[in-house]
Coordinates of C-alpha atoms and ligand atoms in Angstrom, one line a residue:
X1 CA 0.0 0.0 0.0
X2 CA 1.3 3.4 -0.9
X3 CA -0.8 6.4 0.0
X4 CA -0.5 10.0 -1.3
X5 CA -2.2 12.2 1.3
X6 CA -3.5 15.5 -0.1
X7 CA -3.9 18.9 1.5
X8 CA -4.7 22.3 -0.1
X9 CA -6.6 24.7 2.0
X10 CA -6.7 25.8 5.6
X11 CA -9.4 23.4 6.9
X12 CA -7.5 20.5 5.4
X13 CA -4.5 20.9 7.7
X14 CA -6.2 20.1 11.0
X15 CA -7.7 17.0 9.3
X16 CA -4.5 15.6 7.9
X17 CA -2.4 16.2 11.0
X18 CA -3.7 13.3 13.1
X19 CA -3.8 11.0 10.0
X20 CA -0.1 11.6 9.3
X21 CA 0.6 11.0 13.0
X22 CA -1.4 7.8 13.1
X23 CA 0.4 6.5 9.9
X24 CA 3.8 7.3 11.5
X25 CA 2.9 5.6 14.7
X26 CA 1.6 2.5 12.8
X27 CA 4.9 2.2 11.0
X28 CA 6.9 2.6 14.3
X29 CA 5.0 0.0 16.2
X30 CA 4.2 -2.7 13.6
X31 CA 6.2 -4.7 11.2
X32 CA 3.8 -4.1 8.3
X33 CA 4.6 -0.6 7.1
X34 CA 2.5 1.7 4.9
X35 CA 4.3 3.9 2.4
X36 CA 2.9 7.4 2.5
X37 CA 3.7 10.9 1.4
X38 CA 2.1 14.3 1.7
X39 CA 1.3 16.6 -1.3
X40 CA 0.2 20.2 -0.7
X41 CA -1.6 21.7 -3.8
X42 CA -0.8 25.2 -2.7
X43 CA -4.5 26.3 -2.9
X44 CA -3.8 28.3 0.3
X45 CA -0.3 29.7 0.3
X46 CA -0.2 32.7 2.7
X47 CA 2.0 32.2 5.7
X48 CA -1.1 32.7 8.0
X49 CA -3.3 30.4 5.9
X50 CA -0.9 27.6 5.6
X51 CA 2.6 27.5 7.1
X52 CA 1.5 28.6 10.5
X53 CA -0.7 25.5 10.7
X54 CA 2.1 23.2 9.7
X55 CA 4.2 24.7 12.5
X56 CA 1.4 24.7 15.2
X57 CA 0.3 21.2 14.4
X58 CA 3.8 19.8 13.6
X59 CA 2.7 18.4 10.3
X60 CA 5.7 17.1 8.4
X61 CA 6.8 19.4 5.5
X62 CA 5.0 18.3 2.4
X63 CA 7.0 16.0 0.1
X64 CA 5.7 17.9 -2.9
X65 CA 4.1 21.4 -3.1
X66 CA 2.2 21.9 -6.4
X67 CA 2.2 25.7 -5.7
X68 CA -1.0 26.3 -7.7
X69 CA -2.3 29.4 -5.8
X70 CA -5.5 31.3 -6.4
X71 CA -7.5 31.5 -9.6
X72 CA -11.0 31.0 -10.8
X73 CA -12.5 27.6 -9.8
X74 CA -12.0 26.1 -13.2
X75 CA -8.4 27.3 -13.5
X76 CA -7.5 26.3 -10.0
X77 CA -9.1 22.8 -10.3
X78 CA -7.5 22.3 -13.8
X79 CA -4.1 23.4 -12.6
X80 CA -4.2 21.1 -9.6
X81 CA -5.2 18.2 -11.9
X82 CA -2.5 18.8 -14.4
X83 CA 0.2 18.9 -11.7
X84 CA -1.2 16.1 -9.6
X85 CA -1.5 13.7 -12.5
X86 CA 2.3 14.0 -13.1
X87 CA 2.9 13.3 -9.4
X88 CA 0.7 10.2 -9.6
X89 CA 2.3 8.9 -12.7
X90 CA 5.7 9.3 -11.2
X91 CA 5.0 8.1 -7.6
X92 CA 2.5 5.3 -8.6
X93 CA 0.4 5.3 -5.4
X94 CA -2.1 2.5 -4.7
X95 CA -4.3 5.0 -2.9
X96 CA -4.8 8.7 -2.5
X97 CA -6.4 10.1 0.6
X98 CA -8.3 13.4 0.4
X99 CA -10.1 15.3 3.2
X100 CA -13.1 17.6 3.3
X101 CA -14.6 19.5 0.5
X102 CA -12.3 22.0 -1.0
X103 CA -11.3 22.4 -4.7
X104 CA -8.1 20.4 -4.0
X105 CA -10.2 17.5 -2.8
X106 CA -12.2 17.0 -6.0
X107 CA -9.3 17.9 -8.3
X108 CA -7.0 15.2 -6.9
X109 CA -9.8 12.6 -6.5
X110 CA -10.7 13.1 -10.2
X111 CA -7.1 12.6 -11.3
X112 CA -6.8 9.4 -9.2
X113 CA -10.1 8.0 -10.5
X114 CA -9.0 8.3 -14.2
X115 CA -5.7 6.5 -13.3
X116 CA -7.5 3.7 -11.4
X117 CA -5.9 4.7 -8.1
X118 CA -8.1 4.0 -5.1
X119 CA -9.6 7.0 -3.4
X120 CA -10.0 7.4 0.3
X121 CA -12.3 10.3 1.4
X122 CA -12.2 11.4 5.0
X123 CA -15.3 13.4 6.1
X124 CA -17.5 11.9 3.4
X125 CA -21.2 12.1 3.1
X126 CA -21.9 15.5 4.6
X127 CA -24.6 17.3 2.7
X128 CA -26.0 20.9 3.0
X129 CA -28.4 20.1 0.0
X130 CA -27.5 23.5 -1.3
X131 CA -25.9 23.1 -4.7
X132 CA -25.0 26.8 -5.0
X133 CA -22.2 26.1 -2.5
X134 CA -19.0 25.1 -4.3
X135 CA -18.2 22.7 -1.4
X136 CA -21.5 20.8 -1.9
X137 CA -20.5 20.0 -5.5
X138 CA -17.0 19.0 -4.4
X139 CA -18.6 16.7 -1.7
X140 CA -21.1 15.0 -4.0
X141 CA -18.6 14.4 -6.8
X142 CA -15.7 13.2 -4.6
X143 CA -18.0 10.7 -2.8
X144 CA -19.3 9.4 -6.1
X145 CA -15.8 8.3 -7.2
X146 CA -14.4 7.3 -3.8
X147 CA -13.6 3.7 -2.8
X148 CA -13.3 4.0 1.0
X149 CA -15.5 6.7 2.7
X150 CA -14.9 7.6 6.3
X151 CA -17.8 9.5 7.9
X152 CA -18.0 11.7 11.0
X153 CA -21.7 11.5 11.8
X154 CA -24.5 9.0 11.0
X155 CA -26.5 11.4 8.8
X156 CA -23.7 10.9 6.3
X157 CA -24.5 7.3 5.9
X158 CA -28.1 8.0 4.8
X159 CA -26.9 10.6 2.4
X160 CA -24.4 8.3 0.8
X161 CA -26.8 5.4 0.6
X162 CA -29.4 7.6 -1.0
X163 CA -26.8 8.5 -3.7
X164 CA -26.1 4.8 -4.3
X165 CA -22.9 4.3 -2.4
X166 CA -22.5 0.8 -1.3
X167 CA -22.7 0.2 2.4
X168 CA -19.5 -1.8 2.5
X169 CA -17.5 1.3 1.4
X170 CA -18.7 3.4 4.4
X171 CA -17.0 3.5 7.8
X172 CA -18.2 5.5 10.7
X173 CA -14.9 6.5 12.5
X174 CA -15.6 9.8 14.2
X175 CA -14.0 13.2 13.4
X176 CA -10.3 13.8 12.7
X177 CA -10.8 17.5 13.2
X178 CA -11.8 16.8 16.8
X179 CA -8.7 14.5 17.2
X180 CA -6.6 17.6 16.6
X181 CA -8.7 19.8 18.9
X182 CA -8.5 17.4 21.8
X183 CA -4.8 16.9 21.3
X184 CA -4.1 20.7 21.3
X185 CA -6.6 22.0 23.8
X186 CA -4.2 22.1 26.7
X187 CA -1.3 23.4 24.6
X188 CA -3.5 26.2 23.3
X189 CA -4.2 27.4 26.8
X190 CA -0.5 28.6 26.9
X191 CA -1.1 31.0 24.1
X192 CA -0.8 34.7 25.1
X193 CA -3.3 35.8 22.5
X194 CA -6.0 37.1 24.8
X195 CA -3.5 39.5 26.5
X196 CA -2.1 40.5 23.1
X197 CA -5.6 41.4 21.8
X198 CA -6.7 42.9 25.2
X199 CA -9.5 40.4 25.5
X200 CA -11.0 39.2 28.8
X201 CA -12.1 35.6 29.0
X202 CA -15.9 35.2 28.6
X203 CA -16.2 38.9 27.8
X204 CA -16.1 38.9 24.1
X205 CA -17.5 37.1 21.1
X206 CA -15.6 35.8 18.0
X207 CA -16.9 36.2 14.5
X208 CA -15.6 34.6 11.2
X209 CA -17.0 34.9 7.7
X210 CA -15.7 33.6 4.4
X211 CA -18.5 31.9 2.5
X212 CA -18.9 33.4 -1.0
X213 CA -22.6 33.6 -0.4
X214 CA -22.0 35.9 2.6
X215 CA -18.9 37.9 1.8
X216 CA -19.1 38.3 -2.0
X217 CA -22.6 39.9 -1.9
X218 CA -22.3 43.5 -0.5
X219 CA -26.0 43.6 0.5
X220 CA -25.8 40.5 2.6
X221 CA -22.4 41.4 4.0
X222 CA -23.7 44.8 5.1
X223 CA -26.8 43.2 6.8
X224 CA -24.5 40.8 8.7
X225 CA -22.2 43.6 9.7
X226 CA -25.2 45.6 10.9
X227 CA -26.0 42.7 13.3
X228 CA -22.4 42.4 14.4
X229 CA -22.4 46.1 15.1
X230 CA -25.5 45.9 17.2
X231 CA -24.3 42.9 19.2
X232 CA -20.9 44.4 19.7
X233 CA -22.4 47.4 21.6
X234 CA -23.2 44.8 24.4
X235 CA -20.3 42.5 23.9
X236 CA -17.0 43.3 22.0
X237 CA -16.4 41.1 19.0
X238 CA -13.1 39.9 17.7
X239 CA -13.1 39.3 13.9
X240 CA -10.1 37.5 12.4
X241 CA -10.4 38.4 8.7
X242 CA -10.1 35.7 6.0
X243 CA -8.4 37.0 2.8
X244 CA -11.6 36.4 0.7
X245 CA -13.7 38.5 3.2
X246 CA -11.1 41.2 3.4
X247 CA -11.6 42.5 -0.1
X248 CA -15.3 43.3 0.5
X249 CA -15.0 44.3 4.2
X250 CA -12.5 46.9 3.0
X251 CA -15.2 48.2 0.6
X252 CA -17.6 48.8 3.5
X253 CA -15.4 51.8 4.1
X254 CA -14.8 51.0 7.8
X255 CA -18.5 52.0 8.3
X256 CA -18.7 50.3 11.7
X257 CA -20.2 51.9 14.7
X258 CA -19.9 49.0 17.1
X259 CA -17.0 47.5 19.0
X260 CA -15.5 45.1 16.5
X261 CA -11.7 44.4 16.5
X262 CA -10.3 43.1 13.2
X263 CA -7.2 41.1 13.1
X264 CA -5.2 38.9 10.6
X265 CA -6.2 35.2 10.3
X266 CA -4.9 33.5 13.5
X267 CA -2.9 30.3 13.8
X268 CA -4.5 27.1 15.1
X269 CA -3.4 27.4 18.7
X270 CA -4.2 31.1 19.0
X271 CA -7.6 30.6 17.4
X272 CA -8.4 27.6 19.7
X273 CA -7.6 29.8 22.7
X274 CA -9.7 32.6 21.4
X275 CA -12.6 30.3 20.7
X276 CA -12.4 28.5 24.1
X277 CA -12.3 31.8 26.0
X278 CA -15.2 33.4 24.2
X279 CA -18.8 33.8 25.3
X280 CA -20.1 32.7 21.9
X281 CA -19.0 32.4 18.3
X282 CA -20.7 33.7 15.1
X283 CA -19.5 32.0 12.0
X284 CA -20.2 30.6 8.5
X285 CA -17.4 28.0 8.8
X286 CA -18.1 24.3 8.8
X287 CA -15.3 23.2 11.1
X288 CA -16.0 25.8 13.7
X289 CA -19.6 24.5 14.1
X290 CA -18.0 21.1 15.1
X291 CA -15.2 22.6 17.3
X292 CA -17.6 24.8 19.3
X293 CA -19.9 21.8 19.9
X294 CA -17.0 19.9 21.5
X295 CA -15.8 23.0 23.5
X296 CA -19.4 23.6 24.7
X297 CA -19.3 27.2 23.4
X298 CA -22.6 28.4 21.8
X299 CA -22.3 28.9 18.0
X300 CA -24.5 31.0 15.9
X301 CA -24.1 29.8 12.3
X302 CA -24.7 32.6 9.8
X303 CA -26.2 30.3 7.1
X304 CA -29.6 28.9 6.3
X305 CA -28.3 25.3 6.2
X306 CA -25.6 23.1 7.6
X307 CA -24.0 19.9 6.3
X308 CA -23.2 19.0 9.9
X309 CA -26.7 18.4 11.4
X310 CA -25.4 16.6 14.5
X311 CA -24.0 20.0 15.7
X312 CA -27.5 21.4 15.8
X313 CA -29.3 18.2 17.0
X314 CA -26.8 17.4 19.8
X315 CA -24.3 20.3 19.9
X316 CA -24.3 24.0 20.6
X317 CA -25.0 25.1 17.0
X318 CA -28.0 27.3 16.0
X319 CA -28.6 28.2 12.4
X320 CA -29.5 31.9 12.3
X321 CA -29.4 32.7 8.6
X322 CA -28.2 36.2 7.5
X323 CA -31.1 38.4 8.6
X324 CA -30.2 41.0 11.3
X325 CA -33.3 40.4 13.4
X326 CA -32.7 36.7 14.0
X327 CA -28.9 37.0 14.5
X328 CA -29.3 39.7 17.1
X329 CA -32.2 37.9 18.8
X330 CA -30.3 34.7 19.2
X331 CA -27.2 36.6 20.4
X332 CA -29.3 38.3 23.1
X333 CA -30.7 35.0 24.3
X334 CA -27.1 33.8 24.9
X335 CA -26.3 37.1 26.7
X336 CA -29.2 36.5 29.0
X337 CA -27.8 33.1 29.8
X338 CA -30.3 31.1 27.8
X339 CA -28.3 28.2 26.3
X340 CA -29.1 24.6 25.5
X341 CA -27.9 21.3 26.9
X342 CA -25.4 19.8 24.6
X343 CA -23.5 16.6 24.2
X344 CA -20.4 15.4 22.4
X345 CA -21.4 13.5 19.2
X346 CA -20.7 9.7 19.1
X347 CA -17.0 8.8 18.4
X348 CA -15.8 12.4 18.5
X349 CA -13.3 11.1 21.1
X350 CA -9.8 11.9 19.6
X351 CA -9.3 8.4 18.0
X352 CA -10.7 8.9 14.5
X353 CA -7.4 8.8 12.8
X354 CA -6.3 5.7 14.6
X355 CA -9.5 4.0 13.4
X356 CA -8.9 5.1 9.9
X357 CA -5.4 3.6 9.8
X358 CA -6.7 0.4 11.5
X359 CA -9.3 0.1 8.8
X360 CA -6.8 0.8 6.0
X361 CA -4.6 -2.0 7.3
X362 CA -7.7 -4.1 7.7
X363 CA -7.5 -4.8 11.4
X364 CA -10.3 -2.8 12.9
X365 CA -10.0 -2.9 16.7
X366 CA -13.0 -1.9 18.7
X367 CA -14.1 0.1 15.6
X368 CA -17.8 0.8 15.3
X369 CA -17.8 0.8 11.6
X370 CA -21.2 0.8 10.1
X371 CA -20.4 -2.1 7.9
X372 CA -18.8 -4.2 10.6
Ligands
UD1_401 C1 -11.6 27.7 0.5 C2 -12.6 26.5 0.3 C3 -13.6 26.6 1.4 C4 -13.0 26.6 2.8 C5 -12.0 27.8 2.8 C6 -11.3 27.9 4.1 C7 -13.1 25.8 -2.0 C8 -14.1 25.9 -3.1 N1 -13.3 26.6 -0.9 O1 -12.3 28.9 0.3 O2 -14.4 25.4 1.4 O3 -13.9 26.7 3.8 O4 -11.0 27.6 1.8 O5 -10.5 29.0 4.2 O6 -12.1 25.1 -2.1 N2 -6.3 33.9 -0.8 C9 -5.2 34.6 -0.2 N3 -4.3 33.8 0.4 C10 -4.4 32.4 0.5 C11 -5.5 31.8 -0.1 C12 -6.5 32.6 -0.7 O7 -5.1 35.8 -0.3 O8 -3.5 31.8 1.0 C13 -7.4 34.8 -1.4 C14 -7.3 34.8 -2.9 O9 -7.6 36.1 -3.3 C15 -8.4 33.9 -3.3 C16 -9.4 34.0 -2.2 O10 -8.6 34.2 -1.0 O11 -8.9 34.2 -4.6 C17 -10.2 32.7 -2.0 O12 -9.4 31.6 -1.9 P1 -9.9 30.1 -2.4 O13 -8.9 29.1 -2.0 O14 -10.3 30.2 -3.8 O15 -11.2 29.9 -1.6 P2 -11.6 30.2 -0.1 O16 -12.6 31.3 -0.1 O17 -10.4 30.4 0.8

C-alpha cells in the first residue's frame, strides 16, 4: 500500500495532522509498514493560511508542493489536476487520501479516478443540500468516485446510501478535526493571544466569515455587519479576517459603529484559545460548528443550512441565517444566559485517525464501523 495524502486549503491541515501522526505511529509500532507521502496543492499559500498550521500542528513538511495558488474555480481545479497527474504517474500510489470538500479534494480525486488509483475520502457524506455552495458540488462528486468513505456522523451514511454508495465502502470513524482539537486544547491554553488582543475571558464574542454567499454579496455582508455592530455594543467582537472576506469588508469603508476588533487570520493554537475563551461564536465555517460543539461554546451559524446536522441536534450550534433580526435575537438570548444542553457526538473522542489507519490495514480494533 502506498498512499498519497493531499492537503490544499486551511481546513485540510487540522484534518490531515492526526492521520499523518497515526500513519507514522503505525509504522513505528508494527512490522507491516504503509508507504505514504504528503502533497500540498498550494491552494492556500499565505503564511497565515498555511505555514502557521504546519508549525502549530507539527505536520511534516509536504514532500511535494504543487504551488497552484489562487485562480477561478475552473483554472484552479485544472491546474491542480495537471500537476497532480504528473505526481501520480511518477509516484505510482495505490491509494490517494483526500479530506473535506475544497477544490483540491475533488481535483485530486478526479485525477486518481482516471488513473484507477483507489480514493479514500475522509469526512465523506456531509450534505447541505445547497448546490449553490461550491463545497457541496465537491462533496457529492468526490463521494461518487471514492472507494473508501470515512464518515464523521451518522447522517452521512443515509446521504451516501441515497446516492447509491454501497454500504461496505462506508466506515463511521468519528471526526479527525476533533482529534486535533482534543490533542491541542491544553497546549493552546498557553497562548498569550488574549492578552495581546486585550480580551477578557468570557467577555467577548468571536466572528468569522468567508463563504462566497455571505462575503461576495455586498448587501448580505452589510446586513451581517449591521447585526455584528449591534451585538458588539453589548459584547465586544473579535473578527479575524479571511483573505476572501477582506476585499469586501474593505469596501464597506470602515463603516462600523460598534466595538469590533479586526485582526489577521490566527494560527491554530491562538484561534483555539480565542474560541475557548469566548462567550459565543458567530461563523459561517463548517469546522467551527464542530469545534464549538466539543468545546461547549454556543455557536450561531450565519447560514440557512448546515451539512453537519449533528452539531444542531446534539451540539451547541444554532442556524441563524443572514437576517439581522434573528442574528441579534439569538445573540441576546445567549447574553441573557439562555443556552441549550449539549452533548459530544458519538465517536468524537480523539481516536478517529487511529480507526482510519486500522481500517486501512484491515485490522479494525473496537471500531464501530457501520459495515462491521
Ligand atoms: C476555500 C474553500 C472553502 C474553505 C475555505 C477555508 C473551495 C471551493 N473553498 O475557500 O471550502 O472553507 O477555503 O479558508 O475550495 N487567498 C489569499 N491567500 C491564500 C488563499 C487565498 O489571499 O492563502 C485569497 C485569494 O484572493 C483567493 C481567495 O482568497 O482568490 C479565495 O481563496 P480560495 O482558495 O479560492 O477559496 P476560499 O474562499 O479560501
